[in-house]
Short mmCIF file of C-alpha atoms in Angstrom, two decimals:
data_model
loop_
_atom_site.label_atom_id
_atom_site.label_comp_id
_atom_site.label_asym_id
_atom_site.label_seq_id
_atom_site.Cartn_x
_atom_site.Cartn_y
_atom_site.Cartn_z
CA GLN A 1 -16.78 11.52 -10.27
CA VAL A 2 -14.21 8.84 -9.98
CA GLU A 3 -12.51 7.77 -13.24
CA LEU A 4 -9.47 5.91 -14.68
CA VAL A 5 -8.45 6.82 -18.34
CA GLU A 6 -5.93 5.11 -20.39
CA SER A 7 -4.07 6.59 -23.37
CA GLY A 8 -1.03 6.28 -25.51
CA GLY A 9 -2.09 3.20 -27.57
CA GLY A 10 -1.66 3.01 -31.25
CA LEU A 11 -0.17 1.15 -34.18
CA VAL A 12 3.50 0.25 -34.14
CA GLN A 13 5.85 -1.96 -36.02
CA PRO A 14 7.32 -5.09 -34.50
CA GLY A 15 10.34 -4.09 -32.35
CA GLY A 16 8.73 -0.65 -31.87
CA SER A 17 7.94 1.00 -28.44
CA LEU A 18 4.89 2.73 -26.96
CA ARG A 19 4.23 4.21 -23.56
CA LEU A 20 0.74 3.83 -22.06
CA SER A 21 -0.67 6.22 -19.35
CA CYS A 22 -3.36 5.60 -16.76
CA VAL A 23 -4.69 8.72 -15.20
CA ALA A 24 -6.89 9.05 -12.19
CA SER A 25 -9.51 11.78 -11.65
CA GLY A 26 -11.76 12.20 -8.66
CA PHE A 27 -9.54 10.34 -6.25
CA ALA A 28 -5.97 10.06 -5.02
CA LEU A 29 -4.25 7.27 -6.97
CA HIS A 30 -1.28 7.20 -4.61
CA HIS A 31 -3.31 5.21 -2.14
CA TYR A 32 -3.81 2.29 -4.60
CA ALA A 33 -2.00 -0.36 -6.27
CA VAL A 34 -2.42 -0.44 -9.93
CA GLY A 35 -2.58 -3.44 -12.42
CA TRP A 36 -2.36 -3.45 -16.19
CA PHE A 37 -4.30 -5.97 -18.17
CA ARG A 38 -4.78 -6.88 -21.94
CA GLN A 39 -7.37 -8.46 -23.92
CA ALA A 40 -7.00 -9.70 -27.49
CA PRO A 41 -9.90 -10.69 -29.82
CA GLY A 42 -11.21 -14.04 -28.84
CA LYS A 43 -9.18 -14.29 -25.69
CA GLU A 44 -9.75 -13.77 -22.04
CA ARG A 45 -8.36 -10.70 -20.35
CA GLU A 46 -4.93 -11.45 -18.98
CA GLY A 47 -2.86 -9.66 -16.34
CA VAL A 48 0.36 -8.01 -17.52
CA SER A 49 1.92 -6.11 -14.62
CA CYS A 50 1.36 -4.62 -11.16
CA ILE A 51 2.80 -1.62 -9.16
CA SER A 52 2.49 -0.88 -5.54
CA SER A 53 0.96 2.43 -4.24
CA SER A 54 4.46 3.73 -3.60
CA GLY A 55 6.02 2.26 -6.73
CA GLU A 56 8.43 0.28 -4.63
CA THR A 57 7.10 -3.06 -5.74
CA THR A 58 6.53 -4.09 -9.38
CA ASP A 59 5.71 -7.46 -10.98
CA TYR A 60 5.51 -8.75 -14.64
CA VAL A 61 4.15 -11.83 -16.37
CA ASP A 62 7.01 -13.87 -17.86
CA SER A 63 5.98 -13.00 -21.36
CA VAL A 64 6.73 -9.23 -20.98
CA LYS A 65 9.69 -9.27 -18.46
CA GLY A 66 12.56 -7.42 -19.77
CA ARG A 67 10.41 -5.59 -22.39
CA PHE A 68 7.83 -3.74 -20.35
CA THR A 69 8.42 -1.41 -17.42
CA VAL A 70 5.58 0.00 -15.07
CA SER A 71 6.22 3.19 -13.14
CA ARG A 72 4.16 5.84 -11.50
CA ASP A 73 4.11 9.57 -10.88
CA ASN A 74 1.88 10.16 -7.91
CA ASP A 75 2.23 13.97 -8.22
CA LYS A 76 0.39 13.63 -11.64
CA ASN A 77 -1.83 10.88 -10.43
CA THR A 78 -0.62 8.75 -13.22
CA VAL A 79 0.78 5.16 -13.77
CA TYR A 80 2.76 4.42 -16.97
CA LEU A 81 3.48 1.21 -18.86
CA GLN A 82 6.54 1.56 -21.18
CA MET A 83 6.41 -1.17 -23.68
CA ASN A 84 9.55 -1.79 -25.75
CA SER A 85 10.48 -4.53 -28.30
CA LEU A 86 6.86 -5.04 -29.09
CA LYS A 87 5.71 -8.22 -30.76
CA PRO A 88 2.54 -8.95 -32.77
CA GLU A 89 1.35 -11.08 -29.92
CA ASP A 90 1.15 -7.96 -27.74
CA THR A 91 -1.71 -6.66 -29.72
CA ALA A 92 -4.69 -6.21 -27.49
CA VAL A 93 -6.75 -3.48 -25.69
CA TYR A 94 -4.87 -2.51 -22.66
CA SER A 95 -6.63 -1.48 -19.39
CA CYS A 96 -5.58 -0.33 -15.90
CA ALA A 97 -7.43 -1.04 -12.70
CA ASP A 98 -6.79 -0.13 -9.05
CA SER A 99 -6.67 -2.08 -5.77
CA LEU A 100 -6.48 -0.92 -2.20
CA PHE A 101 -3.81 -3.60 -1.47
CA TYR A 102 -1.11 -5.41 -3.49
CA PRO A 103 -2.75 -8.51 -4.56
CA THR A 104 -0.80 -11.67 -4.06
CA SER A 105 -1.82 -12.67 -7.64
CA CYS A 106 0.51 -10.04 -8.88
CA LEU A 107 3.40 -12.26 -7.81
CA ASN A 108 2.39 -14.70 -10.71
CA LYS A 109 -0.12 -13.14 -12.96
CA PRO A 110 -2.58 -10.39 -11.73
CA ASP A 111 -6.20 -11.51 -11.39
CA PRO A 112 -8.78 -9.03 -12.59
CA LEU A 113 -11.12 -10.01 -9.87
CA ASP A 114 -8.53 -8.59 -7.29
CA PHE A 115 -9.04 -5.03 -8.74
CA GLY A 116 -11.83 -2.51 -8.53
CA SER A 117 -12.23 0.55 -10.81
CA TRP A 118 -11.35 0.12 -14.56
CA GLY A 119 -10.55 2.33 -17.40
CA GLN A 120 -12.06 2.06 -20.85
CA GLY A 121 -8.81 0.65 -22.34
CA THR A 122 -6.65 1.78 -25.15
CA GLN A 123 -5.90 -0.24 -28.32
CA VAL A 124 -2.36 -1.46 -29.07
CA THR A 125 -1.69 -2.92 -32.37
CA VAL A 126 1.82 -4.30 -33.41
CA SER A 127 1.87 -5.16 -37.02
CA SER A 128 4.16 -4.50 -40.12
#
């Protein structure tokens, strides 16, 4: 069984922080680049961040630069998304997905079509 599972979402106030986890089971995540995506009600899924298989390369969309940090612990088969200074517009379901290569779309905004397996997503709500 091959699976990606996101966790760590919840309700936080503006300016708060949250750390999301993306855990792989049934395969070795260290072979894959991982992208983070989010989808708000009534909007299309948008790419947020990418990390290479080794963790050497990371990219972020402009709207989250300086606030979000993607990292990974390959010994734990896990990729993280640390979200600081959260804003109401960050409210969305956040999902992770893998890729056998580092997509060129990650240099601007990761394209969901460049990624394969997906997790079920975790809800992040930023509200006072």
